[in-house]
Structures are given as structure tokens and as C-alpha cells.
PDB file of C-alpha atoms in Angstrom:
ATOM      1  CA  UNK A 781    -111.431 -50.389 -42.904  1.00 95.00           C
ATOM      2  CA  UNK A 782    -113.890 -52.840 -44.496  1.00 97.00           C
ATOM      3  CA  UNK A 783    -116.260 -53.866 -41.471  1.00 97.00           C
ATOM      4  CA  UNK A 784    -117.659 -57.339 -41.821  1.00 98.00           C
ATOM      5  CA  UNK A 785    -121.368 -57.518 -39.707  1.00 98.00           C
ATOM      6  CA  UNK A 786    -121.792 -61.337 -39.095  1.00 98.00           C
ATOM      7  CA  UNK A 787    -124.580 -62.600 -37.595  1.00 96.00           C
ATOM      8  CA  UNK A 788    -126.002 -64.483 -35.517  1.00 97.00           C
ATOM      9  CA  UNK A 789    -123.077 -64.213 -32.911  1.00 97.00           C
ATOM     10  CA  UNK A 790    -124.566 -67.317 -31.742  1.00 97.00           C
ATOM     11  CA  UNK A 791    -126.990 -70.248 -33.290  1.00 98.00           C
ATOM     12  CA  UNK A 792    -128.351 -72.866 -31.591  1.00 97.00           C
ATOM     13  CA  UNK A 793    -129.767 -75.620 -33.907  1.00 97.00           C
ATOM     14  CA  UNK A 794    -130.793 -79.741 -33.965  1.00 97.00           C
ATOM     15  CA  UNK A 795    -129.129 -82.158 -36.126  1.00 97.00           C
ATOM     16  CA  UNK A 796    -130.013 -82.538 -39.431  1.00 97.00           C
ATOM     17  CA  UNK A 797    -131.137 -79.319 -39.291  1.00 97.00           C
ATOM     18  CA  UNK A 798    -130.215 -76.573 -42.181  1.00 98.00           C
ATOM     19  CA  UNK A 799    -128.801 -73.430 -40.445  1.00 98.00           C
ATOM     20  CA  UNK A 800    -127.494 -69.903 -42.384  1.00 98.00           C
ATOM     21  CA  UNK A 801    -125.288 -67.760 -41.213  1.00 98.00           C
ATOM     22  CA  UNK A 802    -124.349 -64.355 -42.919  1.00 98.00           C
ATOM     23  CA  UNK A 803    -121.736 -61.581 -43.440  1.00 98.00           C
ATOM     24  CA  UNK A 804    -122.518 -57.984 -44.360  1.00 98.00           C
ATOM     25  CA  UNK A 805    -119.947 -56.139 -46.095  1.00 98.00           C
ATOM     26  CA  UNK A 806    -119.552 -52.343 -45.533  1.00 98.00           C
ATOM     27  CA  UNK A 807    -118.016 -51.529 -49.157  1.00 97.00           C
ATOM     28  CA  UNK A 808    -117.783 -53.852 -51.669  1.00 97.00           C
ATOM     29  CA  UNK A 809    -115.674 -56.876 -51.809  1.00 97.00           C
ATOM     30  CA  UNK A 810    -116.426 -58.519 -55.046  1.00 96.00           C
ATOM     31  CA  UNK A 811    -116.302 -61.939 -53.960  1.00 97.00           C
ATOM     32  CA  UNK A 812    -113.095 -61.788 -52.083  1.00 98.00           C
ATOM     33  CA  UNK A 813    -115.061 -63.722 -49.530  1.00 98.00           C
ATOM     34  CA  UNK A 814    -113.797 -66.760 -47.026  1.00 98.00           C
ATOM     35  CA  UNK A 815    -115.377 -68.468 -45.126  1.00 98.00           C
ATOM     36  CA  UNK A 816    -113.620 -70.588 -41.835  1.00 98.00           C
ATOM     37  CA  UNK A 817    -114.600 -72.910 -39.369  1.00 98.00           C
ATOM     38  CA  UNK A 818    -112.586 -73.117 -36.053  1.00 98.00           C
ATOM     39  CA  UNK A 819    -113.147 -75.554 -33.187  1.00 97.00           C
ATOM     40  CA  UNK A 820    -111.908 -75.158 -29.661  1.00 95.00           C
ATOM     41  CA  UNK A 821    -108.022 -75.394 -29.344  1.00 94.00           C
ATOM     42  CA  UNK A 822    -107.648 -75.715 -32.886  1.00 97.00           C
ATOM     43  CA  UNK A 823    -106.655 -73.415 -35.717  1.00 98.00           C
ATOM     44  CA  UNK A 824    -109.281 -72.213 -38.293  1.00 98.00           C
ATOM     45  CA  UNK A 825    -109.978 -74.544 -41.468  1.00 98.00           C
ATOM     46  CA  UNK A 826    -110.851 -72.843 -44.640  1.00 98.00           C
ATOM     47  CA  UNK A 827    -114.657 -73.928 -45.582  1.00 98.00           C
ATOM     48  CA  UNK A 828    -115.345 -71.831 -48.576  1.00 98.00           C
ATOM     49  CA  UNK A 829    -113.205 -69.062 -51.057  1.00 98.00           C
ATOM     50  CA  UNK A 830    -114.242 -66.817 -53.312  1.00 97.00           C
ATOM     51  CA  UNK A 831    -117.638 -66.676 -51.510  1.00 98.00           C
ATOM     52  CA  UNK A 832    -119.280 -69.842 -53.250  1.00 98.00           C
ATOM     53  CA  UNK A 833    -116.304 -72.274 -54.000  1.00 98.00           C
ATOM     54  CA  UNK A 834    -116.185 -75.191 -51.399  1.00 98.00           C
ATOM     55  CA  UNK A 835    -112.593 -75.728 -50.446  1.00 98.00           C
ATOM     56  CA  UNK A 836    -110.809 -79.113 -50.723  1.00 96.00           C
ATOM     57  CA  UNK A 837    -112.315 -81.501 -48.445  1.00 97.00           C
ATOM     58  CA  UNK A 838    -115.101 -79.700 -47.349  1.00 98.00           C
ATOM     59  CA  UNK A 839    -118.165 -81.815 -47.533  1.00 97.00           C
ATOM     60  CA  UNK A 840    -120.665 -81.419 -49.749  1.00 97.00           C
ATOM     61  CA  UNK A 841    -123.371 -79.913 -47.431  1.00 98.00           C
ATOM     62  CA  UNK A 842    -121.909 -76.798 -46.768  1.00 98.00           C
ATOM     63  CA  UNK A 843    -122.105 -74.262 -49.349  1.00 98.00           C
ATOM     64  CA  UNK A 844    -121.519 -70.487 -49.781  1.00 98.00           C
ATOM     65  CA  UNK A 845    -123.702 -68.186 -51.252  1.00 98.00           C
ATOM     66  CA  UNK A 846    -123.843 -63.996 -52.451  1.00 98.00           C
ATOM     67  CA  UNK A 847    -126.591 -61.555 -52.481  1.00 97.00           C
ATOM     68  CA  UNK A 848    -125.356 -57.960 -53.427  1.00 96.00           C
ATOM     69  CA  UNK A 849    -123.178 -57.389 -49.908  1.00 97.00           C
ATOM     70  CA  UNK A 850    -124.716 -60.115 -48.181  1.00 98.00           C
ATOM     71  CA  UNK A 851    -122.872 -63.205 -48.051  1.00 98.00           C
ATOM     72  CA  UNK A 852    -123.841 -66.421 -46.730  1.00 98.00           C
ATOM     73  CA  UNK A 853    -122.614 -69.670 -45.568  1.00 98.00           C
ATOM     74  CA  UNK A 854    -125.254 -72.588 -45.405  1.00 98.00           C
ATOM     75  CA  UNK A 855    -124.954 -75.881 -44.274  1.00 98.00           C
ATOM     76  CA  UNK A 856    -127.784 -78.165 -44.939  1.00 96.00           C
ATOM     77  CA  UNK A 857    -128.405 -81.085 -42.754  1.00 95.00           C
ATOM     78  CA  UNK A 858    -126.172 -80.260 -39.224  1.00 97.00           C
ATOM     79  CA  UNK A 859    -124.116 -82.699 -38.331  1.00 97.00           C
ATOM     80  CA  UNK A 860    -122.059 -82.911 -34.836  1.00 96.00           C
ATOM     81  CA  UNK A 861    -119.222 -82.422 -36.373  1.00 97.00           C
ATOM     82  CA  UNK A 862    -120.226 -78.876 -37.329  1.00 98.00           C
ATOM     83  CA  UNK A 863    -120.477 -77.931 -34.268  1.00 97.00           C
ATOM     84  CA  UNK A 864    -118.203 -74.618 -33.913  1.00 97.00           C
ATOM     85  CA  UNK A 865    -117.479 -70.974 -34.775  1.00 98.00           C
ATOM     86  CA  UNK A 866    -117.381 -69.667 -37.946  1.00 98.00           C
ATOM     87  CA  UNK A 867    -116.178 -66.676 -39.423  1.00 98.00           C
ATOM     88  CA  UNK A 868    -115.866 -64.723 -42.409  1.00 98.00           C
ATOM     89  CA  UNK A 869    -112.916 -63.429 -44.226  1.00 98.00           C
ATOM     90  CA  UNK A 870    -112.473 -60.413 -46.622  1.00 98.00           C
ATOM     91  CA  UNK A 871    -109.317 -59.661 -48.217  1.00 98.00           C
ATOM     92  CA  UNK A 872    -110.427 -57.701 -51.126  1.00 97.00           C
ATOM     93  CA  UNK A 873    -108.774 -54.348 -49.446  1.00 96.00           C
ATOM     94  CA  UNK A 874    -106.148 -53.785 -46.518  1.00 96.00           C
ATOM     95  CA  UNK A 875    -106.922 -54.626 -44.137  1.00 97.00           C
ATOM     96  CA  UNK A 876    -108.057 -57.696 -44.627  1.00 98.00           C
ATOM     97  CA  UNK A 877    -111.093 -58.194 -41.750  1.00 98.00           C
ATOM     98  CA  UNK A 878    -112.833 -60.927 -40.381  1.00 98.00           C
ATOM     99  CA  UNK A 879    -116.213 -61.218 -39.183  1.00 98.00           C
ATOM    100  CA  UNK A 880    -116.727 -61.390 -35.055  1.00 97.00           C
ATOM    101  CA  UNK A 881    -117.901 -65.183 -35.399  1.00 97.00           C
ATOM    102  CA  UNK A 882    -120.863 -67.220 -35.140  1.00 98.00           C
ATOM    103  CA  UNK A 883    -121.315 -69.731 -32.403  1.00 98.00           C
ATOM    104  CA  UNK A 884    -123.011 -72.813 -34.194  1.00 98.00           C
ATOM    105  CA  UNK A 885    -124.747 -75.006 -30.818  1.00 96.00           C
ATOM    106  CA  UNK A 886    -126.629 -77.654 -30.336  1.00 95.00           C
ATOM    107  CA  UNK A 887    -129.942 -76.908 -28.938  1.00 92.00           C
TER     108      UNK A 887
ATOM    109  CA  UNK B 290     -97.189 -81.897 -47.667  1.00 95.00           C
ATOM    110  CA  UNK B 291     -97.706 -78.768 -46.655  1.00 97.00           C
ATOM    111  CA  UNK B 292     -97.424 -77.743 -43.248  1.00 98.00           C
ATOM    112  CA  UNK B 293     -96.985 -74.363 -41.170  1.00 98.00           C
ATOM    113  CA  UNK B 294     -95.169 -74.383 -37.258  1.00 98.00           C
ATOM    114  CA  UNK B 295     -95.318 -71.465 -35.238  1.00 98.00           C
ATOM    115  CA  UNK B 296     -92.227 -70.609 -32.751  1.00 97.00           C
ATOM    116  CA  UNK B 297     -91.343 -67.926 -30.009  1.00 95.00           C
ATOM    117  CA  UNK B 298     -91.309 -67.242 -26.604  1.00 92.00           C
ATOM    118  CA  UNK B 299     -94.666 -67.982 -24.734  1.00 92.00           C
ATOM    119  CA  UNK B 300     -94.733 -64.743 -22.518  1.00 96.00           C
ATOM    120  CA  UNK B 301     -92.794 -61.289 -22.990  1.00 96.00           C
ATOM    121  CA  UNK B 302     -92.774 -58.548 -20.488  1.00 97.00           C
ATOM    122  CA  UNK B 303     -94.620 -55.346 -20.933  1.00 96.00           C
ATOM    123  CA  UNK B 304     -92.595 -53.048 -23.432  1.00 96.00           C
ATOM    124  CA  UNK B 305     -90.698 -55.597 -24.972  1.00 97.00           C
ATOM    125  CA  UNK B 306     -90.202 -57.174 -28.500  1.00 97.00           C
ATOM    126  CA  UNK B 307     -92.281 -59.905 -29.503  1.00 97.00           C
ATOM    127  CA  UNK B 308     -89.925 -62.427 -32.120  1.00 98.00           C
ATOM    128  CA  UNK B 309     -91.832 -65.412 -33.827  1.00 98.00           C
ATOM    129  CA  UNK B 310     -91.262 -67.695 -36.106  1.00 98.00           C
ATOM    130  CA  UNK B 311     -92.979 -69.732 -38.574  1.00 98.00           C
ATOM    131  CA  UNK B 312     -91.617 -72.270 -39.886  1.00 98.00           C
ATOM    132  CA  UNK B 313     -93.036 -73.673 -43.364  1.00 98.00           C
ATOM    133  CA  UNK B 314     -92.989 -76.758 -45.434  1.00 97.00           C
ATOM    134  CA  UNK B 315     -93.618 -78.638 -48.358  1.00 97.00           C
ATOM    135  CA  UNK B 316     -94.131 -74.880 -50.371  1.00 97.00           C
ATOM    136  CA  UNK B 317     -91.422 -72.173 -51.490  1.00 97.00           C
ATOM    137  CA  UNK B 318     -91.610 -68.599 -49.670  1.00 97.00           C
ATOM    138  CA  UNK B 319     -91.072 -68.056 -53.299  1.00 97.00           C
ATOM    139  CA  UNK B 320     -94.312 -69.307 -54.695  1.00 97.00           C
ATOM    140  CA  UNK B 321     -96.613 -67.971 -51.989  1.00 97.00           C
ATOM    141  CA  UNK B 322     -97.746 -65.136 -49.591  1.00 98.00           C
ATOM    142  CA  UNK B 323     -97.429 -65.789 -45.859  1.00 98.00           C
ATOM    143  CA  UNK B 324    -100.089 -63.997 -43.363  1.00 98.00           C
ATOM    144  CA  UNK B 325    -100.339 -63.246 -39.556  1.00 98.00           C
ATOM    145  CA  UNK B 326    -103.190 -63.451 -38.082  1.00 98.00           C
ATOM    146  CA  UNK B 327    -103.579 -62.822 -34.008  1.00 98.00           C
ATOM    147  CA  UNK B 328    -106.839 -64.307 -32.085  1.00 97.00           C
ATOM    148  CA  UNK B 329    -107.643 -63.041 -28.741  1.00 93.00           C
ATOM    149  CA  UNK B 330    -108.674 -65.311 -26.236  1.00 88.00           C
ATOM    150  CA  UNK B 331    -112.220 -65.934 -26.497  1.00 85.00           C
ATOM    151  CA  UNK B 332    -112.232 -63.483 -29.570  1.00 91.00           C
ATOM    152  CA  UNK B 333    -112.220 -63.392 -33.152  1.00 88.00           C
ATOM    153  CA  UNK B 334    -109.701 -63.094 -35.922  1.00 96.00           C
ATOM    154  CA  UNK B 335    -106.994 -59.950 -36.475  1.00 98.00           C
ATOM    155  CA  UNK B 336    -105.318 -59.946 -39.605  1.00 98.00           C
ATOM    156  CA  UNK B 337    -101.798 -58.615 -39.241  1.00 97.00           C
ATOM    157  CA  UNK B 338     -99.785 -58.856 -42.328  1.00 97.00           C
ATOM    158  CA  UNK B 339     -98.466 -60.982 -45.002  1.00 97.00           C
ATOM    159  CA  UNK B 340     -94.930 -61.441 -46.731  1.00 98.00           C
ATOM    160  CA  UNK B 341     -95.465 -61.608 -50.031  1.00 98.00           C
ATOM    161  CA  UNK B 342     -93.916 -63.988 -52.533  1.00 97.00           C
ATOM    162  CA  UNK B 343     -91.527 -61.701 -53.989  1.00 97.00           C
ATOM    163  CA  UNK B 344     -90.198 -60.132 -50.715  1.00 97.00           C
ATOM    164  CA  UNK B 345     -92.666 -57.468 -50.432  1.00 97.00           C
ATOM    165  CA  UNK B 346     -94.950 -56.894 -47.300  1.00 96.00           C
ATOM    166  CA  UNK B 347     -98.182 -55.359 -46.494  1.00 95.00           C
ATOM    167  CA  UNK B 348     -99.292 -54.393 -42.574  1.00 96.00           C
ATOM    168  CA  UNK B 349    -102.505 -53.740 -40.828  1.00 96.00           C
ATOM    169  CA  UNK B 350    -102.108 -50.224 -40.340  1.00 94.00           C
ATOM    170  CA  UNK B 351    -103.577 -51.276 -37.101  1.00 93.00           C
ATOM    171  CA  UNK B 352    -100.185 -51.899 -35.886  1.00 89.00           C
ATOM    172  CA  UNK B 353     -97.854 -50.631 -38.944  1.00 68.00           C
ATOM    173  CA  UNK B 354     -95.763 -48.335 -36.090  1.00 84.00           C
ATOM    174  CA  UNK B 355     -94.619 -51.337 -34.436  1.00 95.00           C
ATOM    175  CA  UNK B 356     -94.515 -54.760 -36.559  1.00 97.00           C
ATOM    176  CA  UNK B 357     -92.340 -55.943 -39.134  1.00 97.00           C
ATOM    177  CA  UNK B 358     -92.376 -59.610 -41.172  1.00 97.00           C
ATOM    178  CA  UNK B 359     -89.200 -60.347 -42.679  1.00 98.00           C
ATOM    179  CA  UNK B 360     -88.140 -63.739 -43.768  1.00 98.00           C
ATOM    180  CA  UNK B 361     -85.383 -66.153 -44.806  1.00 98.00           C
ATOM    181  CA  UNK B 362     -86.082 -68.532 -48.020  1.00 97.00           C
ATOM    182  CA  UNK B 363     -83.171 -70.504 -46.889  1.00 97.00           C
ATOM    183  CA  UNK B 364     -84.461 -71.875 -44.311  1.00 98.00           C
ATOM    184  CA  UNK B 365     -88.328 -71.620 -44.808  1.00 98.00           C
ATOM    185  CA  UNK B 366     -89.051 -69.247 -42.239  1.00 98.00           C
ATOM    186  CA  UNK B 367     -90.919 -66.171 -41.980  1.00 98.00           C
ATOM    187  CA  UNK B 368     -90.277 -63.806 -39.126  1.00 98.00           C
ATOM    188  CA  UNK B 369     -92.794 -61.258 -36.880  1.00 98.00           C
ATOM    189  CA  UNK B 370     -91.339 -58.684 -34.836  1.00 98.00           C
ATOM    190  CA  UNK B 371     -93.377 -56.553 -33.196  1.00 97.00           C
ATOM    191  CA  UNK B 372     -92.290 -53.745 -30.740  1.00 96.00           C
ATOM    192  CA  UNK B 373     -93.614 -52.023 -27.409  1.00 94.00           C
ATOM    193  CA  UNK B 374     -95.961 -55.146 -26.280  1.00 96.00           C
ATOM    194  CA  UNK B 375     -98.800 -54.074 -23.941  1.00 95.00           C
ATOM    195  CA  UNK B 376    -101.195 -56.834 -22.227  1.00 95.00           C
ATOM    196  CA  UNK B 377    -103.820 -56.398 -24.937  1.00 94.00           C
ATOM    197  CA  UNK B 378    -101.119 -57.935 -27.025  1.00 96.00           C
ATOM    198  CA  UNK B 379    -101.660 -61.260 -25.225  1.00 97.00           C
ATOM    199  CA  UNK B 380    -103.105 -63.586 -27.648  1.00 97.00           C
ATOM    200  CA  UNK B 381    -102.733 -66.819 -30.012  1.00 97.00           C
ATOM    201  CA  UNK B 382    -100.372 -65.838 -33.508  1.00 98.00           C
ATOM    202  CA  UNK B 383    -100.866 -68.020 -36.694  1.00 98.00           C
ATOM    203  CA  UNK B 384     -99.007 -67.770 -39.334  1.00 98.00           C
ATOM    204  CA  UNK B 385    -100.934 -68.999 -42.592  1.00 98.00           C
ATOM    205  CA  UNK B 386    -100.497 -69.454 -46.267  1.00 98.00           C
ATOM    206  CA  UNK B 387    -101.514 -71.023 -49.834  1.00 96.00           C
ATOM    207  CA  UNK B 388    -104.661 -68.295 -49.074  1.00 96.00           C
ATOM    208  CA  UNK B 389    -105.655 -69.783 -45.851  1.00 97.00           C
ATOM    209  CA  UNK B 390    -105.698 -72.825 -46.548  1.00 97.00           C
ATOM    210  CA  UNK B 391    -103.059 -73.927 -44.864  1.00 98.00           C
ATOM    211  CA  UNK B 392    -102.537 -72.654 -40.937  1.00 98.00           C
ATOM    212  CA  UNK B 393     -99.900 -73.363 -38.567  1.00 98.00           C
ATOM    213  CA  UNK B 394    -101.078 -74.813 -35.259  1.00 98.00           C
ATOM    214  CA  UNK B 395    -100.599 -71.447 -33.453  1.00 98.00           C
ATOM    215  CA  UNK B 396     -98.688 -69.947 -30.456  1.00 98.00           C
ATOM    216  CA  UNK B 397    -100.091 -68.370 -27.327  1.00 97.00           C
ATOM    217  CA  UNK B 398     -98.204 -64.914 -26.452  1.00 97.00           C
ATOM    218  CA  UNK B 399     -98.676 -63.492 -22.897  1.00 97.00           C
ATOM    219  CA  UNK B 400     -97.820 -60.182 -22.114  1.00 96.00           C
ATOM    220  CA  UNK B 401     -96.994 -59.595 -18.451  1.00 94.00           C
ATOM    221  CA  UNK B 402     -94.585 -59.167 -15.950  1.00 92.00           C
TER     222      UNK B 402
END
């Protein structure tokens, strides 16, 4: 199986801050990458597909990003409303795998 | 629009079938793939399997032995059955589709007796 190494597993950060979080892929993916954003007692909403498209609705200051394996999802200038976990998605081979999540918290 | 609605029995004894539901709207079974994807609580994401537009299905080996996704286009619905439940089986199941974008709301499953 693909293993997908995201870190940090947690993040604190201030508003209007810009934070990065990243996902390592163990064999290459292309850019089968998503990227989700899930807050408590709700289901996850897609942020970003194909590792640097933002999805419908997503505002503008998030944006995702590739370097070789490393893939990255960036939002510039934290908002409240950002405040959750986010994960990663590969489905470029079966399995598909997600990352173990990032904690984004205010600090 | 489109919309996703998870259904099934909120806690099955050890050893027993797990049946859900999802219920989908405002897309054809026809057009697009339909995933499972289990969260435990506190945890991160499992992919299980998806029912592919065309009737075809593809499993996490993870549980291949015991799960199976059928569906009926009739009425919208997608089905997960999976067999020989243990406690680590105790968990929220989404069904999802239009590639992710589109998630049901999610059902909690506990496994106990």
C-alpha cells in the first residue's frame, strides 16, 4: 500500500497567519492528490484535487502545491474558520490512503 | 442538487453482518463511482471501496474477505455488507461520490454486545 506521511499531526498558529502542511508519498502518485478539511461532527469537504486545483467554493487563500513526492497544502492568511483537521488523499493505486491528519489550532 | 444519506443500524453485535445504505441524489449510479470510507473515532480516514459506474467494484484488500458493495440504480442506493464485525469495526461510514466531492453526512456503527 501507498503510505501517505503527513505532517505536522498537529499545528498551532495565529490568525492571519500563513501555515503549510505536507504529505509524503511512498511511491509515486502523479498528482492523484486530495486534499480535505473536516471539522468536528461533520463530514470531510474536499479543499483541493489533483494536488493544485482548488475545488468549487474553496476560497481563494488556500492553495495546493507539488514538489517531487512532497505535496503541500497552504493557506495564507488563517482565518477562524480554518480551524480543523486536514488530510490528504491518494487514489492513484488501490488502495486508495489517506494521510493520519493535521490538527490546524489556534495558538 | 446533489446529495448523499447514509442508513443502517447504529450498533451490531460482535460476529454479525453490518448492512448500510446510502442513499444518493440529484446524480445517476450510472454516471459516477460511489466510495466507502470508515473513520474511527478520534482517527483518520479508511478507504473501503467504491462501486463503480458501470457495476464494477474495487475493495481495500484490507477487508476484501469480508465486504461487499452492491447497488440498485432503481432506487439510487448503494449497498455495504460487511461480515464477521469485531469492536475495532466500531466507527463512522460515509459513503461519497462525484470524486469526493460530495459526502453523505455519515453513520456511527458500534460493535458490541
Amino acid at each position: 500500500d501507498i503510505q501517505m506521511t503527513q505532517s505536522p499531526s498537529s499545528l498551532p498558529a495565529s490568525l492571519g497567519d500563513r501555515v503549510t502542511i505536507t504529505c509524503r508519498a511512498s511511491q509515486d502518485i502523479g498528482n492523484y492528490l486530495r486534499w480535505f478539511q473536516q471539522k468536528p461532527g461533520k463530514s470531510p469537504r474536499l479543499m483541493i484535487y489533483g494536488a493544485t486545483n482548488l475545488a468549487a467554493g474553496v476560497p481563494s487563500r488556500f492553495s495546493g502545491s507539488r514538489s517531487g513526492s512532497d505535496y503541500s497544502l497552504t493557506i495564507n492568511s488563517l482565518e477562524s474558520e480554518d480551524m480543523a483537521i486536514y488530510y490528504c488523499l491518494q487514489h492513484n493505486e488501490y488502495p486508495y490512503t489517506f494521510g493520519a491528519g493535521t490538527k490546524l489550532e489556534l495558538k | 442538487q446533489v446529495q448523499l444519506k447514509e442508513s443502517g443500524p447504529g450498533l451490531v453485535q460482535p460476529s454479525q453482518t453490518l448492512s448500510l445504505t446510502c442513499t444518493v441524489s440529484g446524480f445517476s449510479l450510472t454516471s459516477y463511482s460511489v466510495h466507502w470510507v470508515r473513520q474511527h473515532s478520534g482517527k483518520s480516514l479508511e478507504w473501503m471501496g467504491r462501486m463503480w459506474s458501470d457495476g464494477d467494484t474495487s475493495y481495500n484488500s484490507a477487508f476484501t474477505s469480508r465486504l461487499s458493495i452492491s447497488r440498485d440504480t432503481s432506487k439510487s442506493q448503494v449497498f455495504l455488507k460487511m461480515n464477521s464485525l469485531q469492536t475495532e469495526d466500531t466507527g463512522t461510514y460515509y459513503c461519497a461520490s462525484l470524486w469526493f466531492a460530495y459526502w453523505g453526512q455519515g453513520t456511527l456503527v458500534t460493535v458490541s454486545s
